[in-house]
CSV table of C-alpha atoms (C1' of nucleotides) in Angstrom, one decimal:
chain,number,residue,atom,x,y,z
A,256,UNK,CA,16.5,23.9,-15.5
A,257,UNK,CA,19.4,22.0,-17.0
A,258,UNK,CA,17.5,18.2,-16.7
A,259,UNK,CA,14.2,19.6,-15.5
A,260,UNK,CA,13.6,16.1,-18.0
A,261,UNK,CA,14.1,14.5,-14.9
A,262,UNK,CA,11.4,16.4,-13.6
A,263,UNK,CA,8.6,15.8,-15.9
A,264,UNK,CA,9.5,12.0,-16.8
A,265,UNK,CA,9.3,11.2,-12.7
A,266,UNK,CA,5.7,13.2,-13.4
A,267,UNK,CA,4.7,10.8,-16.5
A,268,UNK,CA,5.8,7.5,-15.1
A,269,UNK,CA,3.7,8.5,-11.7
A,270,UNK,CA,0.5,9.8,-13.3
A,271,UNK,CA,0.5,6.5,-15.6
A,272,UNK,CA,1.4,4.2,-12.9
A,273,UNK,CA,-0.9,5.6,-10.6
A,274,UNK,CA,-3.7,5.3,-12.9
A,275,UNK,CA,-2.7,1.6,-13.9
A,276,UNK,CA,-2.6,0.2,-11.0
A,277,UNK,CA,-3.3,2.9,-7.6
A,278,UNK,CA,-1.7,4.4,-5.2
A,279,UNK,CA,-1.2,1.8,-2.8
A,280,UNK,CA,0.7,-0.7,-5.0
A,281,UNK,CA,3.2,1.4,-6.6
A,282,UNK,CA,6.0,2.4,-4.7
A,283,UNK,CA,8.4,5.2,-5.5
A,284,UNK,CA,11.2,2.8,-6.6
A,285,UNK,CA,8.2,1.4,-9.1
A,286,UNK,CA,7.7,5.1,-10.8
A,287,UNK,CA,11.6,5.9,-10.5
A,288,UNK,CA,12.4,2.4,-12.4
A,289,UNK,CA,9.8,3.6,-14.9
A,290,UNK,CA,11.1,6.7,-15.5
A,291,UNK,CA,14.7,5.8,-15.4
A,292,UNK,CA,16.3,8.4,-12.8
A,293,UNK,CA,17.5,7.8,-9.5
A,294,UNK,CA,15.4,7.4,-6.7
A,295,UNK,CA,16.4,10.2,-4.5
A,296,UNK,CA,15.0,12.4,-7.5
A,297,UNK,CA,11.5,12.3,-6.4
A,298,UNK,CA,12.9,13.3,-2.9
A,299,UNK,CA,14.8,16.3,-4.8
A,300,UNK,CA,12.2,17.4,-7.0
A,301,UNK,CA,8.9,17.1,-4.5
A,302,UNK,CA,10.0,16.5,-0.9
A,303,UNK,CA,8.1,13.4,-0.9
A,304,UNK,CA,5.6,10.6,-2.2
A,305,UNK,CA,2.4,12.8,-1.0
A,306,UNK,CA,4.2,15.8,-2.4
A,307,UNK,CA,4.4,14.1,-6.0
A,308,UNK,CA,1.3,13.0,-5.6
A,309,UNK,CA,-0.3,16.3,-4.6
A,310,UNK,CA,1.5,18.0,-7.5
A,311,UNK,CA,-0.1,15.6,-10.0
A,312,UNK,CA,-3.9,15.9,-8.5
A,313,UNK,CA,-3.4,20.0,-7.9
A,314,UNK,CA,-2.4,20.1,-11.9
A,315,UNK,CA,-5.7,18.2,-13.4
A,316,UNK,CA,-7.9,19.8,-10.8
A,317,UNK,CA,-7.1,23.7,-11.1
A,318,UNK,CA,-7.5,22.3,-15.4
A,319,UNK,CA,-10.7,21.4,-14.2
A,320,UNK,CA,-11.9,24.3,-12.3
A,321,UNK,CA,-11.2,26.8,-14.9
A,322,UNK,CA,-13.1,24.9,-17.6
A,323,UNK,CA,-15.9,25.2,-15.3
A,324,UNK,CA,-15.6,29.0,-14.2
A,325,UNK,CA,-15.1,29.7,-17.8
A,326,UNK,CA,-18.3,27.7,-18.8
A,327,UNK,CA,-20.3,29.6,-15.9
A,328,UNK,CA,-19.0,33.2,-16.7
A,329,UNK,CA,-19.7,32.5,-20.7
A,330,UNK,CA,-23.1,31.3,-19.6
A,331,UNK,CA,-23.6,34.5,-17.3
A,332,UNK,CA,-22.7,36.9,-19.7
A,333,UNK,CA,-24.7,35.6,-22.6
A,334,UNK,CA,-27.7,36.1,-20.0
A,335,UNK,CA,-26.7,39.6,-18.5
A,336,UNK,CA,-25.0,38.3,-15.3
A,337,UNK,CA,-27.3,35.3,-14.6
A,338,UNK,CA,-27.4,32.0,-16.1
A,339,UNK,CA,-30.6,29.4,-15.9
A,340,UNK,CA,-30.2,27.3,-12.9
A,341,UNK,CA,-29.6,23.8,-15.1
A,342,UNK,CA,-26.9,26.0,-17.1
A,343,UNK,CA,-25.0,26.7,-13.9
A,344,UNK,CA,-25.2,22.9,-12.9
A,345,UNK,CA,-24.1,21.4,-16.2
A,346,UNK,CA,-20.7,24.6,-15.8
A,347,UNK,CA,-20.3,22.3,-12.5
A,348,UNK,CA,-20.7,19.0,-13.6
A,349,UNK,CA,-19.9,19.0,-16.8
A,350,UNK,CA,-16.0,19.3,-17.1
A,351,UNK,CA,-15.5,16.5,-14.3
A,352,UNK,CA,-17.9,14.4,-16.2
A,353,UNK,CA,-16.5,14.8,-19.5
A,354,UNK,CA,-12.6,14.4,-18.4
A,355,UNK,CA,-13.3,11.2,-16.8
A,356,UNK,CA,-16.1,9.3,-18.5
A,357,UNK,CA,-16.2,8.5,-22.4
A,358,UNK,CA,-14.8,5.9,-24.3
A,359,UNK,CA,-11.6,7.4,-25.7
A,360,UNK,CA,-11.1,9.1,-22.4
A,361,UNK,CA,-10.7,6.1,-20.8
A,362,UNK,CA,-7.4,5.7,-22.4
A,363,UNK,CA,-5.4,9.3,-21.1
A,364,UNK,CA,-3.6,8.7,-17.9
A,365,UNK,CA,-4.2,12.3,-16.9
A,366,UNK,CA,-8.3,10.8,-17.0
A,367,UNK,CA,-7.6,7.2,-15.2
A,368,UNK,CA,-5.3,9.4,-12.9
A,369,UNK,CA,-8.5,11.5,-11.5
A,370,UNK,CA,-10.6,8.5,-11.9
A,371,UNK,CA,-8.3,6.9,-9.2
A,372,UNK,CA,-8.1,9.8,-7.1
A,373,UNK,CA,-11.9,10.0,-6.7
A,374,UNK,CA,-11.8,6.4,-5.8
A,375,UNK,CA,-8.7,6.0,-3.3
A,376,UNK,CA,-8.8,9.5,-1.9
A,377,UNK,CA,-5.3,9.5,-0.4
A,378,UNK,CA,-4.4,11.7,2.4
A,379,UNK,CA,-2.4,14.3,0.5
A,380,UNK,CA,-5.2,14.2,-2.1
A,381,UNK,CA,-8.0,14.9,0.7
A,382,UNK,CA,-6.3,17.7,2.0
A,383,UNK,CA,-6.3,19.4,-1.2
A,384,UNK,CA,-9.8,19.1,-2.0
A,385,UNK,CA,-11.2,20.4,1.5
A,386,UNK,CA,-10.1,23.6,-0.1
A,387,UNK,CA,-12.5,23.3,-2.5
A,388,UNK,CA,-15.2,25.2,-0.6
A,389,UNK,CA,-14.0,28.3,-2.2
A,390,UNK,CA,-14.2,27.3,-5.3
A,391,UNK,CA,-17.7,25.8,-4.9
A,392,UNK,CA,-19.0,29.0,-3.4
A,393,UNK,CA,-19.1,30.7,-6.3
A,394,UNK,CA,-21.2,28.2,-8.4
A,395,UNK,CA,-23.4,28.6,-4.6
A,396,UNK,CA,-23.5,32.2,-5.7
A,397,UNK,CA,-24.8,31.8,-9.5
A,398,UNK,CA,-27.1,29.2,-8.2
A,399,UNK,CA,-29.1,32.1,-5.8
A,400,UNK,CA,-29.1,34.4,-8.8
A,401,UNK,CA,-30.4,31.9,-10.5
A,402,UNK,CA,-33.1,31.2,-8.2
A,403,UNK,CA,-33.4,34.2,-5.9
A,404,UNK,CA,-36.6,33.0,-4.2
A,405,UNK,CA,-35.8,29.5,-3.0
A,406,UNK,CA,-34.2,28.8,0.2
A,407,UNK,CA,-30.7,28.7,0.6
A,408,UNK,CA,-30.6,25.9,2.5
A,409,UNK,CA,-32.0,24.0,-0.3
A,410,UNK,CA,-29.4,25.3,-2.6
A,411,UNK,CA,-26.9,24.0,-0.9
A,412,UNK,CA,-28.5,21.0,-0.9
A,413,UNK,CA,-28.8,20.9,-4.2
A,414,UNK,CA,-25.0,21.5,-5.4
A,415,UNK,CA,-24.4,18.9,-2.3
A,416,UNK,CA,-26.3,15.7,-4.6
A,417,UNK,CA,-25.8,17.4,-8.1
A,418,UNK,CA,-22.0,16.9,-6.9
A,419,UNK,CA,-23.0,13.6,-4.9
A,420,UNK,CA,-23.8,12.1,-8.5
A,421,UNK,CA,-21.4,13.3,-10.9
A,422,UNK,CA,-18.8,11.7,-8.3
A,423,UNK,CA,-20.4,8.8,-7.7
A,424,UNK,CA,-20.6,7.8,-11.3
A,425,UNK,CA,-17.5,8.4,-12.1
A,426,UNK,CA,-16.5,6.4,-8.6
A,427,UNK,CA,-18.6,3.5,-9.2
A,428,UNK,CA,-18.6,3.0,-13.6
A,429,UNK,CA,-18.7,-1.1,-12.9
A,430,UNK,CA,-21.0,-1.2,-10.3
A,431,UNK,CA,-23.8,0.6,-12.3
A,432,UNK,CA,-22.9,-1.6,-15.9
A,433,UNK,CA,-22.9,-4.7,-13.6
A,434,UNK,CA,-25.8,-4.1,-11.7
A,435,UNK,CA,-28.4,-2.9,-15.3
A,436,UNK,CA,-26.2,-5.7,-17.1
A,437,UNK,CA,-25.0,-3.4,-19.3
A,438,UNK,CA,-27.9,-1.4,-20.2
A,439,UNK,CA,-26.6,1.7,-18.7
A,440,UNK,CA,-24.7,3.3,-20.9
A,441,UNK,CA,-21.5,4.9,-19.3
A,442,UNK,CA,-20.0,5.8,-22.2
A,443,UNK,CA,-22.2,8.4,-23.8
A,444,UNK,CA,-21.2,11.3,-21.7
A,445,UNK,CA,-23.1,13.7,-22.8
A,446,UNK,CA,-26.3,11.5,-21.8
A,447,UNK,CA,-25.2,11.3,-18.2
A,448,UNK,CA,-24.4,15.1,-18.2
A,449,UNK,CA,-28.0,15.6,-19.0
A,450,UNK,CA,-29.3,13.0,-16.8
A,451,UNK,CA,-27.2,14.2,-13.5
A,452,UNK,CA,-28.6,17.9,-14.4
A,453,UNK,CA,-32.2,17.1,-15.2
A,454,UNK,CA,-32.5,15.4,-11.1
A,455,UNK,CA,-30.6,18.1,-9.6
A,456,UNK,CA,-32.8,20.9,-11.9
A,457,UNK,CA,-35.9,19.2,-11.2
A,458,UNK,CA,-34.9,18.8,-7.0
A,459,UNK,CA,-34.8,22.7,-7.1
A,460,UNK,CA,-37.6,24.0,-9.2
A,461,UNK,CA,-40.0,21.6,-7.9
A,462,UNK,CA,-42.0,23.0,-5.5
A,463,UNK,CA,-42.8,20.5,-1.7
A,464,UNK,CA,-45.8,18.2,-2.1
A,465,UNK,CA,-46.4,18.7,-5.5
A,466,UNK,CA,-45.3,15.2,-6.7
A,467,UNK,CA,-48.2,13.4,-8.7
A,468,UNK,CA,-47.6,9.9,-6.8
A,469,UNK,CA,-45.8,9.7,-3.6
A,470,UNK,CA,-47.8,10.8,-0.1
A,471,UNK,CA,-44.8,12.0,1.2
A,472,UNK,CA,-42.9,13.3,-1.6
A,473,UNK,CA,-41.4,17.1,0.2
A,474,UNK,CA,-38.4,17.4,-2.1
A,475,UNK,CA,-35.4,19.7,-1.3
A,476,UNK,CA,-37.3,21.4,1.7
A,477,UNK,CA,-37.7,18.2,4.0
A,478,UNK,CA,-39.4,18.2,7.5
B,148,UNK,CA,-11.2,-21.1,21.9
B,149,UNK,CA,-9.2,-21.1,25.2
B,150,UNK,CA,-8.0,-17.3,24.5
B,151,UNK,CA,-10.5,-16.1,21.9
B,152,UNK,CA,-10.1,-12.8,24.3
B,153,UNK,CA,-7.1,-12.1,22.0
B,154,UNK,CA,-8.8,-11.7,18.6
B,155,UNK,CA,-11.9,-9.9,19.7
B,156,UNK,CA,-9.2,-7.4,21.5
B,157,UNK,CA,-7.6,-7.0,18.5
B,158,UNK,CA,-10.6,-6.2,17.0
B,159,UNK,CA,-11.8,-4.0,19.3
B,160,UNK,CA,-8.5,-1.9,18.9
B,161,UNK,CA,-8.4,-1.9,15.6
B,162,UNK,CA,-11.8,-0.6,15.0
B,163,UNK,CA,-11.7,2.6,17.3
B,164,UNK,CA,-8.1,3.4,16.1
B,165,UNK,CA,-9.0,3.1,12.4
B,166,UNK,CA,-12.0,5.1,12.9
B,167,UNK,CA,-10.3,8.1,15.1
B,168,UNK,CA,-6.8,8.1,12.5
B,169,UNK,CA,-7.7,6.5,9.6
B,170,UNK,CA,-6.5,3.2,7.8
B,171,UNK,CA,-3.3,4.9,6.8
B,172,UNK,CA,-2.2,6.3,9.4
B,173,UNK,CA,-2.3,3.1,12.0
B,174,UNK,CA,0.3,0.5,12.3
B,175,UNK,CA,-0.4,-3.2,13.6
B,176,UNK,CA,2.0,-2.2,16.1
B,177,UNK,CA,-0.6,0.7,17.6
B,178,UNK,CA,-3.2,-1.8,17.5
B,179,UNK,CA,-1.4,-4.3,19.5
B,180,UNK,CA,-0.1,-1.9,22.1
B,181,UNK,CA,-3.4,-0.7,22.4
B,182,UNK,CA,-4.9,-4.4,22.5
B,183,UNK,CA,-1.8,-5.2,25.0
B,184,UNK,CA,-1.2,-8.4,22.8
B,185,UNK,CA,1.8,-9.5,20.7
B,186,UNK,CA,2.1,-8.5,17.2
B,187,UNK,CA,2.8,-12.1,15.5
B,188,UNK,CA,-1.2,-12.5,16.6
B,189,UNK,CA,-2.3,-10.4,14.6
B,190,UNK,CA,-1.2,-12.4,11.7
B,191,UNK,CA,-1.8,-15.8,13.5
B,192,UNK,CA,-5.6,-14.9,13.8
B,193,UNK,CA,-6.8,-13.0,10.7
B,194,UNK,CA,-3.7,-13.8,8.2
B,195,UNK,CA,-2.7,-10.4,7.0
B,196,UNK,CA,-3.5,-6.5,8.0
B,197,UNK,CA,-5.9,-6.5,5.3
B,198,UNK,CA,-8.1,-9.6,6.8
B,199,UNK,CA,-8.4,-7.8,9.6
B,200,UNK,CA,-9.5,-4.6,7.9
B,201,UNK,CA,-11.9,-6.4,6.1
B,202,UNK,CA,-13.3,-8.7,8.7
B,203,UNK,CA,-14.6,-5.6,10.5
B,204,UNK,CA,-16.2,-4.3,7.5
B,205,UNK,CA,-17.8,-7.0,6.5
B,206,UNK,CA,-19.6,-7.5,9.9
B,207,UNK,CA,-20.7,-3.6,10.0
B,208,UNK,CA,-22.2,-3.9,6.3
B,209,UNK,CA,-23.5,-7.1,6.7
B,210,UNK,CA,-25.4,-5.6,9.6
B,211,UNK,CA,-26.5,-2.9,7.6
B,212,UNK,CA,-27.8,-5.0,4.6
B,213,UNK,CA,-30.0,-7.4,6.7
B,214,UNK,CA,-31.6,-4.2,8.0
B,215,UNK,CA,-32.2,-3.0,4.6
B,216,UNK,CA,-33.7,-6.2,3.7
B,217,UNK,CA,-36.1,-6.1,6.9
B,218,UNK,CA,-37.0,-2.8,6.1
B,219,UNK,CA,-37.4,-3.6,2.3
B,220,UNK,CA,-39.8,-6.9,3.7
B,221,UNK,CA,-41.6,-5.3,5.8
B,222,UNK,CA,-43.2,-2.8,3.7
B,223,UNK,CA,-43.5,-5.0,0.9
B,224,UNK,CA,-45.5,-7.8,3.3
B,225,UNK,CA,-47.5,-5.1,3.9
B,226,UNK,CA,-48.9,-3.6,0.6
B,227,UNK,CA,-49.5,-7.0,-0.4
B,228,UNK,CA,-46.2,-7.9,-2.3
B,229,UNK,CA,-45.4,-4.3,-3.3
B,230,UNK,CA,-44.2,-1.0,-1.6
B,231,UNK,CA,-44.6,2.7,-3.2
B,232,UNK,CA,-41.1,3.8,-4.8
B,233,UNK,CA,-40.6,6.1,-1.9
B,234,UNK,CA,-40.9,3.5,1.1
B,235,UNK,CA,-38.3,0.8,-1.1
B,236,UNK,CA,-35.8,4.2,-1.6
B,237,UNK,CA,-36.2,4.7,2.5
B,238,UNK,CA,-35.4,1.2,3.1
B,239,UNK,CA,-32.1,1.3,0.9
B,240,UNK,CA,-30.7,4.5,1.8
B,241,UNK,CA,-32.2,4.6,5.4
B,242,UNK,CA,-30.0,1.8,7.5
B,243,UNK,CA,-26.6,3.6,6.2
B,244,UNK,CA,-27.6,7.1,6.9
B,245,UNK,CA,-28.6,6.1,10.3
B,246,UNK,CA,-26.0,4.1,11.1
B,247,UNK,CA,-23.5,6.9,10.1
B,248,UNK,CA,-25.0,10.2,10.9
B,249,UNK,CA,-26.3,12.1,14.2
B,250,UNK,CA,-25.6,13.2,16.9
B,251,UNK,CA,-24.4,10.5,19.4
B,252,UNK,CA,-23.5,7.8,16.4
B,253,UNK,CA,-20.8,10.0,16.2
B,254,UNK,CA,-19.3,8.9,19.2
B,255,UNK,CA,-19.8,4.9,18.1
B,256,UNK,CA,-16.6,3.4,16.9
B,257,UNK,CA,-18.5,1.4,14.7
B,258,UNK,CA,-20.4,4.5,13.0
B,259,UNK,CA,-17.1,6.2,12.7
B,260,UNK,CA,-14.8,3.4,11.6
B,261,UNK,CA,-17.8,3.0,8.6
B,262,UNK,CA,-17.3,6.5,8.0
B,263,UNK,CA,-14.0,6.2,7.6
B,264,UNK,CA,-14.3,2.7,5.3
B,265,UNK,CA,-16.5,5.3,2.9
B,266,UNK,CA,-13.9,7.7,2.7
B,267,UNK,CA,-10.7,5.7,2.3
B,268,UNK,CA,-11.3,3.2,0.6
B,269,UNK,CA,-8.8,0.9,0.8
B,270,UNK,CA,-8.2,-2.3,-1.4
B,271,UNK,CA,-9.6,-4.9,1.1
B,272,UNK,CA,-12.7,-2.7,1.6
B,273,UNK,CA,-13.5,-2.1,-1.9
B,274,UNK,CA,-12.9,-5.7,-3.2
B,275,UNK,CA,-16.1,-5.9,-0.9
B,276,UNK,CA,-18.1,-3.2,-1.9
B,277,UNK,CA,-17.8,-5.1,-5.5
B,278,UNK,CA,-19.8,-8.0,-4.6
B,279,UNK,CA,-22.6,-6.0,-2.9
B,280,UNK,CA,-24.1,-5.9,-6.8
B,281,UNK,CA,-26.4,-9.0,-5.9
B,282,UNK,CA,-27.7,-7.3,-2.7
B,283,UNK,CA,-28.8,-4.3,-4.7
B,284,UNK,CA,-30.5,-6.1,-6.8
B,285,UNK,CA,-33.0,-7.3,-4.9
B,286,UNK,CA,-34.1,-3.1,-4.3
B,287,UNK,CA,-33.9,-2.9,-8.2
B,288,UNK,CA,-36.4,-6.1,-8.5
B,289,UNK,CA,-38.8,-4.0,-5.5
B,290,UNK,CA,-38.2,-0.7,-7.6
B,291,UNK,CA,-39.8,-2.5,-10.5
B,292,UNK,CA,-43.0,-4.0,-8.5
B,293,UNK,CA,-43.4,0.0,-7.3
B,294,UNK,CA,-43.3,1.5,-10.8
B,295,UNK,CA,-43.9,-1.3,-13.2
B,296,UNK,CA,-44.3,1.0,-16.4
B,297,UNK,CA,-41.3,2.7,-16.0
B,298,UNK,CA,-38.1,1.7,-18.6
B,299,UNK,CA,-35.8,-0.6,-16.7
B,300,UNK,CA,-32.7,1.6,-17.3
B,301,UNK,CA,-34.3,4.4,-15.3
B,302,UNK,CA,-34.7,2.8,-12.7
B,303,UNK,CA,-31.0,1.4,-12.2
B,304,UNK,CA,-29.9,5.4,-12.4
B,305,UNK,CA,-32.5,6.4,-9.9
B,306,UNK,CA,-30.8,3.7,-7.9
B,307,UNK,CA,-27.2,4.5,-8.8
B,308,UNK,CA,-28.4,8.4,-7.6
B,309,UNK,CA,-30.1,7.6,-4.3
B,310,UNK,CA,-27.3,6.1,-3.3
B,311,UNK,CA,-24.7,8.2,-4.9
B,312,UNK,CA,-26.7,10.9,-2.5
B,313,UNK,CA,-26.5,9.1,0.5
B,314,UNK,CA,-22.6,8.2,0.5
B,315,UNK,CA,-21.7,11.7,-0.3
B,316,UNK,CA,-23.6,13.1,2.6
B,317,UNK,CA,-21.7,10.1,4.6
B,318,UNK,CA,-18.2,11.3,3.4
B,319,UNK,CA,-18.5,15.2,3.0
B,320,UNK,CA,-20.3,15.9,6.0
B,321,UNK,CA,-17.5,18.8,6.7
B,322,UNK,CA,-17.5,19.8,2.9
B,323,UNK,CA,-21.0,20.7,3.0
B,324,UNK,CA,-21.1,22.2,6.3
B,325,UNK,CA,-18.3,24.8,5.4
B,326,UNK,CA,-20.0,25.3,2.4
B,327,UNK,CA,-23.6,26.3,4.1
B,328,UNK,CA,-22.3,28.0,7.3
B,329,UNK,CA,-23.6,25.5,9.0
B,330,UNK,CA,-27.1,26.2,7.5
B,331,UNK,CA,-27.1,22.3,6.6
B,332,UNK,CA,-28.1,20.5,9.4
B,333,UNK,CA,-26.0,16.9,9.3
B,334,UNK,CA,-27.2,16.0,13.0
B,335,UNK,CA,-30.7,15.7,12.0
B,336,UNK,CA,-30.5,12.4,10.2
B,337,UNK,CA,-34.4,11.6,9.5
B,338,UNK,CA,-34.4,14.8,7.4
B,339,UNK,CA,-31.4,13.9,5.7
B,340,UNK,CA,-33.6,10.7,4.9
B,341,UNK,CA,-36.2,12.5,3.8
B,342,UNK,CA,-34.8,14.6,1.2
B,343,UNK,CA,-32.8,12.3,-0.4
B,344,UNK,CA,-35.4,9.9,-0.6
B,345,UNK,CA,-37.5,12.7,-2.2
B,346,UNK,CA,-35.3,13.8,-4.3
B,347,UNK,CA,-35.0,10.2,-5.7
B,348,UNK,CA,-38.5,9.7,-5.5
B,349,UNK,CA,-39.2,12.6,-8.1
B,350,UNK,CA,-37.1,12.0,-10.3
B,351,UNK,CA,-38.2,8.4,-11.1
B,352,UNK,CA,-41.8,9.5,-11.5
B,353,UNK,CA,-41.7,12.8,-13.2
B,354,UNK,CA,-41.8,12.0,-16.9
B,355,UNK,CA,-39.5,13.8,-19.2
B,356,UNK,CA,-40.2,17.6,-20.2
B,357,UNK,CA,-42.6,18.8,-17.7
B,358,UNK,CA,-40.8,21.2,-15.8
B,359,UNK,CA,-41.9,24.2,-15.3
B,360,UNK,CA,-38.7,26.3,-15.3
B,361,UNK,CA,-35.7,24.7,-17.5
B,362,UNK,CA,-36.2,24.6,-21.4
B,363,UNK,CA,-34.2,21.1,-21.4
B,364,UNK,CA,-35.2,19.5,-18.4
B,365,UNK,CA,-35.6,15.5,-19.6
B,366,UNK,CA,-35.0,14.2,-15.7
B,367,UNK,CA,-34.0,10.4,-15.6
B,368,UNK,CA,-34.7,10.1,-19.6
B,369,UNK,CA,-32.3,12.5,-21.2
B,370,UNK,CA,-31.4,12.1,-25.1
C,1388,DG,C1',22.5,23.6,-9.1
C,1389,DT,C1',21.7,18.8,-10.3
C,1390,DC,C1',22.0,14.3,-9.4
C,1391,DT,C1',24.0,9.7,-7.4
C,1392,DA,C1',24.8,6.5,-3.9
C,1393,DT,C1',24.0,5.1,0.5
C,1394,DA,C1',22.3,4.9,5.3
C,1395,DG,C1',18.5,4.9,8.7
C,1396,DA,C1',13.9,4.2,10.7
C,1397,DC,C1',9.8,2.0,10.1
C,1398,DT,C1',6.4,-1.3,8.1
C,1399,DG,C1',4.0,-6.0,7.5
C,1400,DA,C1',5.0,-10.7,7.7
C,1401,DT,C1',7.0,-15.2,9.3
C,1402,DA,C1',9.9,-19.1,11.4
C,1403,DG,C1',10.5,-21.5,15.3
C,1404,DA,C1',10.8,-22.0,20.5
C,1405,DC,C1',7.6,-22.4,24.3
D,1108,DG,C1',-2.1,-20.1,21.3
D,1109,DT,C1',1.5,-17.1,22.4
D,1110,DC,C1',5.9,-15.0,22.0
D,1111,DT,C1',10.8,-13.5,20.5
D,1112,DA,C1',13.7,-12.6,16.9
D,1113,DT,C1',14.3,-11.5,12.5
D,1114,DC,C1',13.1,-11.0,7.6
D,1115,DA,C1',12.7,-8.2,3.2
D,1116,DG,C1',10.6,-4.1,1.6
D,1117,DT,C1',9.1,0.7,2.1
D,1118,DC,C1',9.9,5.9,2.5
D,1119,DT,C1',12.8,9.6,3.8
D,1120,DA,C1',17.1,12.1,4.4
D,1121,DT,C1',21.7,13.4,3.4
D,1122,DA,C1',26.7,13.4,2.2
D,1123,DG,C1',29.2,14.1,-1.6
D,1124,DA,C1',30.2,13.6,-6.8
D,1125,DC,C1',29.4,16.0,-11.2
DNA sequence: GTCTATAGACTGATAGAC
DNA sequence: GTCTATCAGTCTATAGAC
């Protein structure tokens, strides 16, 4: 515990680098001459490139799965041990959204990091999140409290693209500003927080065939 | 010309391997044993490991796009000039979710190295995906003829979301399976279709406020 | 224990003979 | 167009100094 410095600065160089400029052009001697230790460090202190890398994406992600829980349990206790179904879906959205998006957010490495994570999906970082589905099981459980009545099938669903568009938008910021020409505003998080809920609220308290236009509108409970 | 039997080899190769072990994990040297051709040819036909990555991906999505845009024509020749929002949101998500899901596309090296192109994403690959913007805006332009009164910047997120749906059904297949049980049918693509189009569907033509559950439920137009 | 220095196996890329 | 030989650069592993 003597230089655990060693430690942490190989951790800060990698987490900025990484977010600078991905994990396919920045080698280990890249984050060990930004750091200034040796190279074998990293080998000494993680076992390996995926290691460091894993230990960096496990950190921010178990931050961000805790903000949600305790967003989700405060929201379930206020209502007696159940939460309205758009409250569950902004616990799950909402700390992802808000640690990567916004304009001063852009700026923290630990943000860009994540950002770049969701993009490039690395081996070592893949395998961490197919563990996920325990996690995600629980906000599966608040959602059929939540909605007792409707299928679970469509529930699923329903975390499935509430999920699909939170990541998306964090994954694809420039396509959406080029494609509106800037008119989509991806820096008002708060706005997109609402927006993402609002569809994936509407997709599961909408009953099939009740839209006012489409011939063929079913919703959630297709074919 | 004399041994064009060499590149499409290569090609060949390349594409099954990438899609059964994933960019990272495949040397050129795997992909010319498996080609039985010598490894300088590699680089003599496509330049760099990274040509050859993106050479096949640019012929799958290019294949993709024009059905899209056939799609897309089709039902717009037919209503006269203009489609309802649900038919242009089939034609834009439809092509990819066929070409990726199902049953026996699983077993196409072509639907499986795309697959795999969603998930990695690796530098060559997404230095594509950034000039696909003028493509989608010709479904943008066709979202506008089907809902003419509807504010411009709602209908770029209804876009961004339909496909931000679609691509995560492509890449988390096993996610959401696990999730489920199984309940979620991945094999049965047209339903897939169906329900991601609908969820799109209703949330660029329910205005803002009428739910009938959630106090704050302002769909597409939130703040 | 902590870290340095160094060696080894592998990668993509290329020069030059054929 | 094809091939051999070889390049510089990468990650990993380890012997040994502090």
């Amino acid at each position: 515990m003597a230089t655990d410095h060693t430690r942490s600065a190989i951790l800060t160089a990698a987490e900025r680098l990484y977010a600078d400029r991905g994990f396919a052009d920045v080698t280990l001697r890249d984050i060990v001459a930004a750091a200034d230790v040796n190279l074998a460090a990293v080998n000494y202190h993680f076992g390996s490139k995926d290691e460091l890398i894993a230990e960096l994406f496990v950190t921010r992600s178990l931050a961000t799965n805790r903000e949600r829980l305790n967003e989700l349990k405060a929201a379930e206790e206020a209502g007696g041990g159940r939460a309205e179904i758009d409250v569950v879906l902004r616990a799950l959205v909402g700390p992802t959204l808000r640690g990567c998006l916004g304009p001063d957010k852009q700026r923290s490495d630990a943000a860009r990091f994540m950002i770049r994570a969701s993009i490039e999906s690395v081996p070592p970082i893949r395998k961490i999140k197919n563990r996920e589905v325990d996690h995600l099981r629980k906000f599966a459980a608040a959602m059929k409290r939540a909605l007792p009545g409707r299928d679970e099938v469509d529930l699923y669903w329903g975390l499935h693209f509430a999920l699909a568009m939170a990541h998306q938008t964090i994954r694809d910021t420039e396509r959406l500003t080029k494609l509106s020409d800037g008119k989509c505003d991806l820096n008002d998080v708060n706005a997109i927080i609402d927006r993402v809920v609002a569809v994936a609220t509407l997709a599961l308290t909408t009953n099939p065939g009740r839209s006012k236009t489409g011939p063929r509108v079913n919703v959630l409970a297709a074919r």
